[in-house]
XYZ file of C-alpha atoms in Angstrom:
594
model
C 32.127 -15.725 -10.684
C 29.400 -17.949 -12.117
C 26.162 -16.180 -12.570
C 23.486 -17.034 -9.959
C 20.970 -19.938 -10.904
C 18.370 -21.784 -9.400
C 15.832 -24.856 -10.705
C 13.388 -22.290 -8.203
C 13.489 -18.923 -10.310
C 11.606 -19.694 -13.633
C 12.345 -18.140 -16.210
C 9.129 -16.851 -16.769
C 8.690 -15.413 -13.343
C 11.509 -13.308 -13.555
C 10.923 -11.808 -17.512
C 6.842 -11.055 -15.787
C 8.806 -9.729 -13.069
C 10.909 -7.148 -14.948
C 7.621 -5.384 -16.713
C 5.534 -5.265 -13.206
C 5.535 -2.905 -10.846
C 8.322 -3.496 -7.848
C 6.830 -5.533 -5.072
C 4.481 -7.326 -6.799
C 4.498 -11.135 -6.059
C 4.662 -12.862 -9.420
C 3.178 -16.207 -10.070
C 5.812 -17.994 -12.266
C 2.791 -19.497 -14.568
C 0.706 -16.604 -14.568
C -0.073 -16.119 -18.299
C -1.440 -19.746 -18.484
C -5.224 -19.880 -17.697
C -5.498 -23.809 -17.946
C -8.714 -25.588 -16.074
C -7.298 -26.322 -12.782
C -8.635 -29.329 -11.177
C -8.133 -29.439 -7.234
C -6.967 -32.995 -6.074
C -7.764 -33.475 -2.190
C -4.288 -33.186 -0.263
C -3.052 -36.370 0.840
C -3.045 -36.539 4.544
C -0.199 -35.244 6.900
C 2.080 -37.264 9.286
C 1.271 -37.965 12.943
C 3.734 -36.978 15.727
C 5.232 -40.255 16.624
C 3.920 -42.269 19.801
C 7.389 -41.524 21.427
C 7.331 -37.500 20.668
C 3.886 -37.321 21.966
C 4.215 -39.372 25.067
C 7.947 -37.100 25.482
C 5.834 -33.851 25.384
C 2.310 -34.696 26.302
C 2.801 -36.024 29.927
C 4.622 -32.914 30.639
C 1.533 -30.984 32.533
C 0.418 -27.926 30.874
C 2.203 -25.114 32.634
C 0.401 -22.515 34.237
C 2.277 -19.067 32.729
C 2.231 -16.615 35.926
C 2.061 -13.606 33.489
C 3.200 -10.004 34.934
C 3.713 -6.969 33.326
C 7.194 -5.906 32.395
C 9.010 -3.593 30.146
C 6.432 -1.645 29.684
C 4.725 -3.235 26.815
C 4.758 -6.751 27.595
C 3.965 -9.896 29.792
C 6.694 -12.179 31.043
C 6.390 -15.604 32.941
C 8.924 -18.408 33.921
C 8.113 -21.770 33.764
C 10.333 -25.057 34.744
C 10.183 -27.820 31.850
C 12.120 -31.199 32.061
C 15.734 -31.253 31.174
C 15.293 -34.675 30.000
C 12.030 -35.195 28.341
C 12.590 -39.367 28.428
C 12.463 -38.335 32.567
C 9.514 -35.912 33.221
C 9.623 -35.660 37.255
C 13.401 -35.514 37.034
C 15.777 -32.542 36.810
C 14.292 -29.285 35.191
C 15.397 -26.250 33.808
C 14.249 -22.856 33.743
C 12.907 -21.274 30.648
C 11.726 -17.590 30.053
C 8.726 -16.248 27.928
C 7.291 -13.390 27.247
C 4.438 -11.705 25.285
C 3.196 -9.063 23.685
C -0.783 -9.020 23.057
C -2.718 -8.952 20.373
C -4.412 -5.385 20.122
C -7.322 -6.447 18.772
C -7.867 -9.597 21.065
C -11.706 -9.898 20.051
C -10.756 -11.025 16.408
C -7.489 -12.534 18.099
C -6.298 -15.568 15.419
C -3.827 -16.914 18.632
C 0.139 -16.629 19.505
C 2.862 -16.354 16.792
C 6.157 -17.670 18.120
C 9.612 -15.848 17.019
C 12.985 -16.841 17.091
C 15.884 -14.260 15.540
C 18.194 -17.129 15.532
C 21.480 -17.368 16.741
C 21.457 -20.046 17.859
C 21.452 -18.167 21.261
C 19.224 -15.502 20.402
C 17.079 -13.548 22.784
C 13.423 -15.100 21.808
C 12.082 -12.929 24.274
C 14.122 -9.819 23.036
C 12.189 -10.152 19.705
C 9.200 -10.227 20.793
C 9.422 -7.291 23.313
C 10.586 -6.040 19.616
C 7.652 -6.615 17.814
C 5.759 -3.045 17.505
C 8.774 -2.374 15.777
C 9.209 -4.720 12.697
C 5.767 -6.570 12.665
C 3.269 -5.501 10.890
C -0.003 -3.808 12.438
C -2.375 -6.504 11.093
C 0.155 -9.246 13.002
C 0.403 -7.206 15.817
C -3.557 -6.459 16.502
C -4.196 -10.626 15.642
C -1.421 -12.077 17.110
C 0.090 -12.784 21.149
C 3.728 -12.550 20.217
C 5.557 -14.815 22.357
C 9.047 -15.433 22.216
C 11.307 -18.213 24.269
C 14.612 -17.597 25.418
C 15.763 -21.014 24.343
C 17.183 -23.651 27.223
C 20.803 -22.232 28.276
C 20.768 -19.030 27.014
C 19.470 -15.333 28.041
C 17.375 -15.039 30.705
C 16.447 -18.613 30.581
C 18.901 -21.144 32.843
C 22.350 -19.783 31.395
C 24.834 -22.850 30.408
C 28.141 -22.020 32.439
C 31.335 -23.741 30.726
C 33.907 -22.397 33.410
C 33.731 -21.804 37.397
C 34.803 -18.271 36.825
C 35.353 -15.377 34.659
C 38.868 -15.592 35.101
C 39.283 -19.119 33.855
C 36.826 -18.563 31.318
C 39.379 -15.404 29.608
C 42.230 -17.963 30.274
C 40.953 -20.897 28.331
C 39.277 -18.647 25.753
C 41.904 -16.077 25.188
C 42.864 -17.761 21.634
C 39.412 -16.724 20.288
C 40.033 -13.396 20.746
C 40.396 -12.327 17.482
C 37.782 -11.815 14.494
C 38.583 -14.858 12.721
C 42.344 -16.870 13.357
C 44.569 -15.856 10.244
C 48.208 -16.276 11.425
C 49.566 -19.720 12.334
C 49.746 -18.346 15.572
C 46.345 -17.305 15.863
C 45.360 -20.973 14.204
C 47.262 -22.575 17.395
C 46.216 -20.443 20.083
C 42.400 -20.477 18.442
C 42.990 -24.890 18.948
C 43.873 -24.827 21.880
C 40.568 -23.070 22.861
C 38.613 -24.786 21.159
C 39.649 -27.766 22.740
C 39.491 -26.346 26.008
C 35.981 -25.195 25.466
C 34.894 -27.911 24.211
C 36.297 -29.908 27.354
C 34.823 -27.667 29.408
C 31.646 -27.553 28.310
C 31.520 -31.336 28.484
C 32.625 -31.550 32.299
C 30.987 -28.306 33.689
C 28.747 -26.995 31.477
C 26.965 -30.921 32.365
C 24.164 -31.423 31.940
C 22.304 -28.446 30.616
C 25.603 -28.318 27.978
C 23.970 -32.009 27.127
C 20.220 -30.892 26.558
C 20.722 -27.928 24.818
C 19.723 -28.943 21.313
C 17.162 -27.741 18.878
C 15.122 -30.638 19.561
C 15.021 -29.927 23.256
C 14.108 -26.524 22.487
C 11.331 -27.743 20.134
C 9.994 -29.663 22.667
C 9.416 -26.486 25.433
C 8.058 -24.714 22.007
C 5.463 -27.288 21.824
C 4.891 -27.472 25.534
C 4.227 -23.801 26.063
C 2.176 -23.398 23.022
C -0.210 -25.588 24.989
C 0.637 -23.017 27.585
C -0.989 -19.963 25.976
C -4.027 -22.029 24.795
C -2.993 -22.881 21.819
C -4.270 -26.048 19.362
C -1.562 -25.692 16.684
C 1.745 -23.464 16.499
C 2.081 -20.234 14.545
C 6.056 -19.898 14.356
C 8.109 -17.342 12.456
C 11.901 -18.183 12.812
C 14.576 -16.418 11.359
C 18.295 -17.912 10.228
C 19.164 -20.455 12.699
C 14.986 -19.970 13.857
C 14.558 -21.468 9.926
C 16.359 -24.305 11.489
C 14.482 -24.542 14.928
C 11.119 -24.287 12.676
C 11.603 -27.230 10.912
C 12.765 -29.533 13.637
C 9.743 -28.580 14.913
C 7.788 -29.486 11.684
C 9.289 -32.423 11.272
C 8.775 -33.798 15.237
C 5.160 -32.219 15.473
C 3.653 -32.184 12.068
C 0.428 -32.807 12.883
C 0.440 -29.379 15.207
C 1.317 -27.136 12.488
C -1.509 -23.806 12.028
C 1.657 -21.903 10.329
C 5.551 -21.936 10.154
C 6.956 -19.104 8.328
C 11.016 -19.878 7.958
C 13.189 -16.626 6.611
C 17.312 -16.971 5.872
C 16.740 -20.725 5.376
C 19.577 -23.057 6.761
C 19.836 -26.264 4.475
C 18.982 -28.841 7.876
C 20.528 -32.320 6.514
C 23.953 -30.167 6.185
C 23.600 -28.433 9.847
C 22.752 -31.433 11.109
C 25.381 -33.704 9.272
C 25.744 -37.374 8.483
C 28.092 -40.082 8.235
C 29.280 -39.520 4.969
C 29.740 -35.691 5.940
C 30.861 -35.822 9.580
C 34.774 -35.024 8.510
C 33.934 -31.528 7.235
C 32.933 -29.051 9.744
C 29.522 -27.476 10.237
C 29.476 -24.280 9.632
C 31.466 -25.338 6.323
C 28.932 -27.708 4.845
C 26.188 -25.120 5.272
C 27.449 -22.812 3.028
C 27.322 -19.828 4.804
C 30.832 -18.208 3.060
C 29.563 -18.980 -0.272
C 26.733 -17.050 -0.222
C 29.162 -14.156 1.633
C 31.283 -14.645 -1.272
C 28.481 -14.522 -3.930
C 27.119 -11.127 -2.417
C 30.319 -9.234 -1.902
C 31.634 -10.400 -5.721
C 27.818 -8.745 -6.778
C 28.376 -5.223 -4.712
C 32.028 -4.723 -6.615
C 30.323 -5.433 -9.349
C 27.128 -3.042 -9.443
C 29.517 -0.737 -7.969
C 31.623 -0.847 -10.975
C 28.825 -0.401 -13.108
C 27.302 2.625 -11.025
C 30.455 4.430 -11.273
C 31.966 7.433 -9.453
C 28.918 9.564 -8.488
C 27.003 6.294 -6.958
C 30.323 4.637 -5.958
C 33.445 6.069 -4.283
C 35.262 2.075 -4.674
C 34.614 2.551 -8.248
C 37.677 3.744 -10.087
C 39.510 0.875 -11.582
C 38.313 -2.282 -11.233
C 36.395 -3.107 -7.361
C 36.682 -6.843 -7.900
C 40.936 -6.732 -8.319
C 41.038 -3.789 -6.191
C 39.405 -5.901 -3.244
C 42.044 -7.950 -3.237
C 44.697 -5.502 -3.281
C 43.122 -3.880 0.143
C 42.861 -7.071 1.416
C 46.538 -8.361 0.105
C 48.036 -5.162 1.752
C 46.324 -6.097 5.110
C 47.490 -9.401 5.263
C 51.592 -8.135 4.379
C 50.619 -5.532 7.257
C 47.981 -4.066 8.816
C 46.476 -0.720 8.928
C 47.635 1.618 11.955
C 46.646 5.464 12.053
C 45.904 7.924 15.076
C 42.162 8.426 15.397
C 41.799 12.316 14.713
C 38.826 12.511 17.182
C 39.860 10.144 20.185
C 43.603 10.170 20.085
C 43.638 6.365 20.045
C 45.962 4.204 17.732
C 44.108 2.028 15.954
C 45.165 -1.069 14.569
C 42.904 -2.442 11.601
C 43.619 -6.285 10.320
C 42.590 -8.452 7.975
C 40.552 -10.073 9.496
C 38.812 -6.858 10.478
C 38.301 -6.169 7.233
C 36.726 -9.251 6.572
C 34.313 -9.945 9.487
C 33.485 -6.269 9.236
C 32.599 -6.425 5.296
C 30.469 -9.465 6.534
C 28.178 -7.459 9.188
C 28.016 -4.912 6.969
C 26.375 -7.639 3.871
C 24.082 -8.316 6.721
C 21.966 -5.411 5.994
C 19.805 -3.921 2.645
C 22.257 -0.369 2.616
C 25.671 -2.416 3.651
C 26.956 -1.970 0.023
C 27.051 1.793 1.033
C 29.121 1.006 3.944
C 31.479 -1.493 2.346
C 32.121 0.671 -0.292
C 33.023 3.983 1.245
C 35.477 2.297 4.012
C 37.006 0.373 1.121
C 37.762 3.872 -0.621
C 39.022 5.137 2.586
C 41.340 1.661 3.093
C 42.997 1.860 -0.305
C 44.422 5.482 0.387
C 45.071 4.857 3.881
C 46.943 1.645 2.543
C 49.322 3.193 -0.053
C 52.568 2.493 -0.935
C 54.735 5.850 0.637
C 55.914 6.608 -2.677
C 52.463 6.723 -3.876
C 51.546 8.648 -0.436
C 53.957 11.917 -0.432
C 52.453 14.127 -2.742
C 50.576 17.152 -1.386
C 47.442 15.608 -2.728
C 48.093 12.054 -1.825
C 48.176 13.990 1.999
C 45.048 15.706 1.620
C 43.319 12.296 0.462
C 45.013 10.573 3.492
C 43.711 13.470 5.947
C 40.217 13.048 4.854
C 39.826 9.116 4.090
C 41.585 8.696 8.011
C 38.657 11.265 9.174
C 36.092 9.524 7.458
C 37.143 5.839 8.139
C 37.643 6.897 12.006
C 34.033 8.133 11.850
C 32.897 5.095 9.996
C 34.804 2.632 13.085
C 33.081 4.380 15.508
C 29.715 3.845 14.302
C 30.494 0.536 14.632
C 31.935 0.563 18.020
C 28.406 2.315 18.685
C 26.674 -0.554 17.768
C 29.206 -3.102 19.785
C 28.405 -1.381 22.744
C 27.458 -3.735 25.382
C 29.416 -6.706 24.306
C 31.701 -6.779 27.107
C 33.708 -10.696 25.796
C 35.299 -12.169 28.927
C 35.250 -9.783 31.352
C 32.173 -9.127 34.065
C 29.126 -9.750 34.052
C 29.735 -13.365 32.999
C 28.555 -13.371 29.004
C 27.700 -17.186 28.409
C 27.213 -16.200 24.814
C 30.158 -18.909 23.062
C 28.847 -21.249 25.478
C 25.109 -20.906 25.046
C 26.165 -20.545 20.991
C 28.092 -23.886 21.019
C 25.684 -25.806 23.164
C 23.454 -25.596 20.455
C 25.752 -26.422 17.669
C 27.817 -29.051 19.032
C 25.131 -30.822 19.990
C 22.868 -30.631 16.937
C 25.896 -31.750 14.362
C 28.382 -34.220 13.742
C 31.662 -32.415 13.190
C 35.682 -33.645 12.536
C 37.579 -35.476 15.845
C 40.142 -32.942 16.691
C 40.228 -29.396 16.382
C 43.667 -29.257 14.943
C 42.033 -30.168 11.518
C 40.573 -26.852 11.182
C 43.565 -25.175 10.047
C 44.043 -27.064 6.995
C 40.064 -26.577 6.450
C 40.224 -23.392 6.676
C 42.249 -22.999 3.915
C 40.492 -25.292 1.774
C 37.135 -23.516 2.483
C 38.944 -20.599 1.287
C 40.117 -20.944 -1.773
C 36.194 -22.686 -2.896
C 34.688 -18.899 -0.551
C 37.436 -16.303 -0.678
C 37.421 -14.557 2.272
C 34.500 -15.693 3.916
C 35.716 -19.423 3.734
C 38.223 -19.514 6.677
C 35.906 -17.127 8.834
C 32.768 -18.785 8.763
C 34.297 -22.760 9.410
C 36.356 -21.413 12.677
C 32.446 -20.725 14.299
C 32.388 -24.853 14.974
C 36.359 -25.469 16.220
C 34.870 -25.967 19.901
C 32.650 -29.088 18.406
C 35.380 -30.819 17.544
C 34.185 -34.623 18.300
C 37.108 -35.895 20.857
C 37.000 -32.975 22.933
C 33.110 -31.718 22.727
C 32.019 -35.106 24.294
C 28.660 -33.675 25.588
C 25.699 -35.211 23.597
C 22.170 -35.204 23.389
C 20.718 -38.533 23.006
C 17.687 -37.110 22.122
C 18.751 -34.919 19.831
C 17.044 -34.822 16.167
C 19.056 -35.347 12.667
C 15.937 -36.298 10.522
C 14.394 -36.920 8.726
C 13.147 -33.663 7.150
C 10.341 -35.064 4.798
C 7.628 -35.024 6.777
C 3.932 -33.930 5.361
C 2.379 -31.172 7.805
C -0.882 -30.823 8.328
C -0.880 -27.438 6.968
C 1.994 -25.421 4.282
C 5.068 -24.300 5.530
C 6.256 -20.830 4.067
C 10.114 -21.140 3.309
C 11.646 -17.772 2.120
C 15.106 -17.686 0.152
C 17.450 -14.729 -0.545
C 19.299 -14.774 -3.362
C 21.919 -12.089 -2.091
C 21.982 -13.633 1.879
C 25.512 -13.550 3.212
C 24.765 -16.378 6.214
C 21.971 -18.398 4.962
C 23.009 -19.616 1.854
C 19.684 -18.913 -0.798
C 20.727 -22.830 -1.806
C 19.831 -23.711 1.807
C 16.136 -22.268 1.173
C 15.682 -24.761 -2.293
C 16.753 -27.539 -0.326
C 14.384 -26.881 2.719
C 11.387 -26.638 0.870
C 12.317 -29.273 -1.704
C 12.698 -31.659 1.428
C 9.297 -30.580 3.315
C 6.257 -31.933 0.946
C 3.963 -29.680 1.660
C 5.809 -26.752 1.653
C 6.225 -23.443 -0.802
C 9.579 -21.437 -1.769
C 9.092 -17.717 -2.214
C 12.553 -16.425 -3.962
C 13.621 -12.848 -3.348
C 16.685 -10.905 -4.602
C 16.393 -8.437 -1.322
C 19.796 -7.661 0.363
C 20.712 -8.699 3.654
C 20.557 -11.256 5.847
C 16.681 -12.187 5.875
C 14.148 -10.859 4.148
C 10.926 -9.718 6.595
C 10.699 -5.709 6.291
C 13.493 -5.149 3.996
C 10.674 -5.199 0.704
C 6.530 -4.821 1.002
C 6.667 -7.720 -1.650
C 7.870 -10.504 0.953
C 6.505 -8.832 3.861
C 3.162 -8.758 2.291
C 3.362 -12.660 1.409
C 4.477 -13.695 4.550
C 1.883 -11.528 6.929
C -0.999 -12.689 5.147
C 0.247 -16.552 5.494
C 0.250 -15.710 8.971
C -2.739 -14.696 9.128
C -4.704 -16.660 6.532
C -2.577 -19.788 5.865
C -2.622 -18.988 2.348
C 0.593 -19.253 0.342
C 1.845 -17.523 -2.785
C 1.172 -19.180 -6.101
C 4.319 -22.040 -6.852
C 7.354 -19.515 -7.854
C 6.728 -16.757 -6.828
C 9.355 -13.801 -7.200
C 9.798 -10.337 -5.076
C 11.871 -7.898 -6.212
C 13.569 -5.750 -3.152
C 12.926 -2.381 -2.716
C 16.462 -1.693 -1.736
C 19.279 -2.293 -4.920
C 23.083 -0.947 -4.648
C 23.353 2.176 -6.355
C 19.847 2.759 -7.260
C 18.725 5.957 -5.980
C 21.365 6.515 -3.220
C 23.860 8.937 -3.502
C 27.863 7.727 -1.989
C 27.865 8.063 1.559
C 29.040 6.128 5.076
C 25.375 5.544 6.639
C 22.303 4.448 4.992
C 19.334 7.046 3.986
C 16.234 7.293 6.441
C 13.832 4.464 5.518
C 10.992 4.769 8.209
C 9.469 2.215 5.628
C 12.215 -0.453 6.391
C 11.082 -1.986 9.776
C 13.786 -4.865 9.993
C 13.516 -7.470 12.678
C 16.372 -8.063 15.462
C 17.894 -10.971 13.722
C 20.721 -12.461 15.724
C 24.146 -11.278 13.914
C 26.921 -14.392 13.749
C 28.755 -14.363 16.648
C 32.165 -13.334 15.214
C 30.801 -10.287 14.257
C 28.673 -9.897 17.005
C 31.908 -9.827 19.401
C 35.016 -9.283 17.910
C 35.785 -12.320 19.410
């Protein structure tokens, strides 16, 4: 695998880097000490006449505030579900709050959004005490938005019923479609989503994009009394942050953007409207990248940091992964009784939630020791010892499964209550992106998209199937594909991880190379995100919050979490009260099964 580079990561910045002191934020030209002469900025972009007369005829809604969950403030408010028709239809959008604790010295609201798309902006804010920092917390209202269609805002409903939803979407019931059978049965349902979604899922399905969702953003920061928008959006929130940017320059205070999403490829464009989505953003390659560096590191570690380590991790990979795809794993769970049947596929999407956090090597790593005994050859499996290694990798994968069954719990897929999540995840990316005609091409793009991101190739691209153009015919006129160039009135923060297994770091260098006044803070954290997982980026980004003031042009953090490095072999991660990670939505393959 090619070693990681970047135009972004100086050389300079990263030999400074190596002789400082972890978490310091190093400027990449430091040592020079040159007269610096500061030039006035040029001036920003205007919201255009149309935007503003879109959002600023809406009235200012009046936010009936009440107390709820014990910490926080939520209100309702109806906003137009066409913004080109403000006295027509309207839809019903939730917010809530959590106040500043020190509301005398009070700087105004910061919006979050933990991405998704579909994820619960008012779940992260009811969050906050737990991942934001106290100096955010006593200076900032943190308001989220459950975004148009999803949560407890108006849900989008695709199907009449539960039952017909299960019908139509039982082909997606799998982690990712690996079998031609699966491929056919996962087309099928994608078309029939898709169709449904464009006949009754109308018309919230239609109005549903990030632009629409930009748009309440800007009308309920009005709302709470604000002049200009302080945003921090995470993954697809990178996304929803610089639609914003881009339709409201001139009503920028501060937009902090974490797990970057590159927005001319989610967005697409004639020249790249025959290859899907959730391909062209990159997604698997940056999967790919971080998995290849874990076998690696643990290779290097060794045997007392690394239970996958004897042999070779990289090769060895594949021959867990080639014995799952001849046949998969079946075994009698020693605690439950239950027959478990472990695929592929499983393997897969679960190596990918497990990337999405700073200790997931440790996970990945001890089920993969467990999976290569439990996957023997019986020859190689009938030995006394061979037994006794069986015995105890079953135990410990079967304890390992349930942890993660643990943290499923809740996700019920098509059964009751009604879960709109698909729906409410689609609606948002079939109608931001251009995409191929016909579902049936995904197959064949699949496989392409794996052999360029092994593994992760085929599951990430099957995420857009449903947006297929001749069958997802709902579309939002007003929807917003760029530009992305637009001068804000004040810096945008843009934070890239080099290790991120969904956000793509090349996503983050081609955000903030797009926005002009903009600055790139590079991290090698691991995980999905980087907010809480090192006091290097966490620093940097709370006092841009709060100040406005970015780090100096290439700037590096080094993450206080590195495979191997202190951590003995084990299943869970170590106790890091110091790790206060935000609620980032997870993909929704992993987040389902589904």
């Amino acid at each position: 695998m090619p070693a990681f580079t970047s135009p972004r990561l100086l050389v300079t910045a990263l030999a400074i880097g190596a002789l400082l002191p972890v978490g310091m934020v190093v400027p990449a030209h430091a040592a020079s000490r040159a007269p610096v002469v500061v030039a006035k900025p040029p001036p920003s972009d205007r919201t255009s006449v149309l935007e503003a007369r879109r959002v600023d005829r809406v009235p200012t809604p009046k936010l009936g505030w009440y107390p709820c969950y014990g910490n926080a403030e939520c209100a309702t408010t109806r906003l137009p579900l066409d913004y080109d028709k403000p006295h027509g239809a309207t839809t019903l959008v939730a917010v809530l709050r959590v106040k500043a604790k020190d509301q005398k010295h009070r700087v105004g609201s910061l919006f979050v959004n933990p991405g998704g798309p579909g994820g619960s902006g008012t779940a992260m804010a009811q969050a906050a005490p737990y991942f934001l920092s106290a100096d955010v917390l006593a200076r900032f209202d943190v308001v989220g938005i459950d975004p148009r269609g999803t949560n407890f805002s108006d849900q989008v409903a695709c199907f009449p019923s539960n039952a017909q939803q299960g019908k139509v979407l039982s082909g997606l019931n799998v982690a990712f479609p690996f079998t031609k059978g699966q491929e056919q049965a996962a087309v099928a349902s994608s078309r029939g989503l898709g169709k449904a979604c464009s006949t009754t899922g109308q018309p919230l399905s239609a109005a549903m994009s990030t632009a629409e969702v930009a748009r309440d953003m800007d009308v309920i920061r009005r709302g709470v009394g604000d002049k200009r928008l302080s945003y921090l959006g995470f993954s697809y929130g990178s996304y929803l942050g610089q639609v914003y940017a881009n339709l409201f320059p001139d009503r920028v205070r501060a937009v902090a953007i974490d797990g970057v999403l590159d927005p001319v490829a989610w967005a697409g464009t004639k020249a790249t409207a025959s290859q899907p989505q959730s391909d062209r953003i990159r997604s698997a390659d940056g999967a790919t990248k971080a998995l290849h560096q874990i076998l690696v590191l643990c290779d290097k570690a060794g045997g007392q940091k690394c239970r996958f380590s004897p042999g070779n991790p990289v090769v060895n990979y594949d021959v867990v992964a080639n014995r799952l795809k001849a046949r998969p794993l079946v075994f009698t769970d020693p605690y439950t009784g239950e027959l478990v049947t472990f695929t592929y596929a499983d393997l897969v999407s679960g190596t990918l939630g497990s990337l999405y956090g700073p200790y997931g090597y440790l996970e990945i790593t001890a089920n993969l020791a467990d999976i290569i005994i439990l996957t023997e050859p019986p020859a190689k499996a009938s030995s006394a010892p061979a037994r006794a290694r069986r015995v105890a990798a079953v135990r410990s994968f079967a304890r390992s499964l349930a942890a993660q069954k643990k943290r499923d719990a809740g996700r019920t897929g098509w059964s009751f209550p009604y879960d709109n999540s698909l729906e409410a995840f689609e609606g948002v990316e079939c109608t931001d992106s251009l995409n191929p005609a016909d579902a049936a091409a995904w197959p064949a793009l699949a496989a392409a998209a794996d052999r360029r991101a092994k593994y992760f190739g085929r599951l990430w691209i099957w995420e857009t199937s449903p947006c297929a153009s001749r069958t997802w015919t709902a579309r939002d006129e007003d929807g917003y594909r760029g530009p992305f160039t637009r001068r804000t009135i004040a810096p945008v923060l843009v934070v890239g991880t080099r290790w991120d297994p969904s956000t793509n770091y090349d996503g983050a260098v081609t955000a903030a190379r797009l926005l002009p006044n903009s600055r790139l803070l590079s991290n090698d954290n691991w995980g999905h995100t980087s907010y809480g997982s090192s006091q290097c980026v966490t620093g940097a980004m709370d006092t841009y919050l709060l100040t406005q003031k970015v780090p100096a042009r290439g700037a590096f953090c080094h993450g206080d979490v590195q495979p191997f490095v202190g951590t003995p072999p084990g299943e869970a991660a170590p106790a890091r009260p110091d790790l206060r990670l935000p609620p980032v939505a997870p993909p929704f393959t992993v987040a389902s099964g589904h």
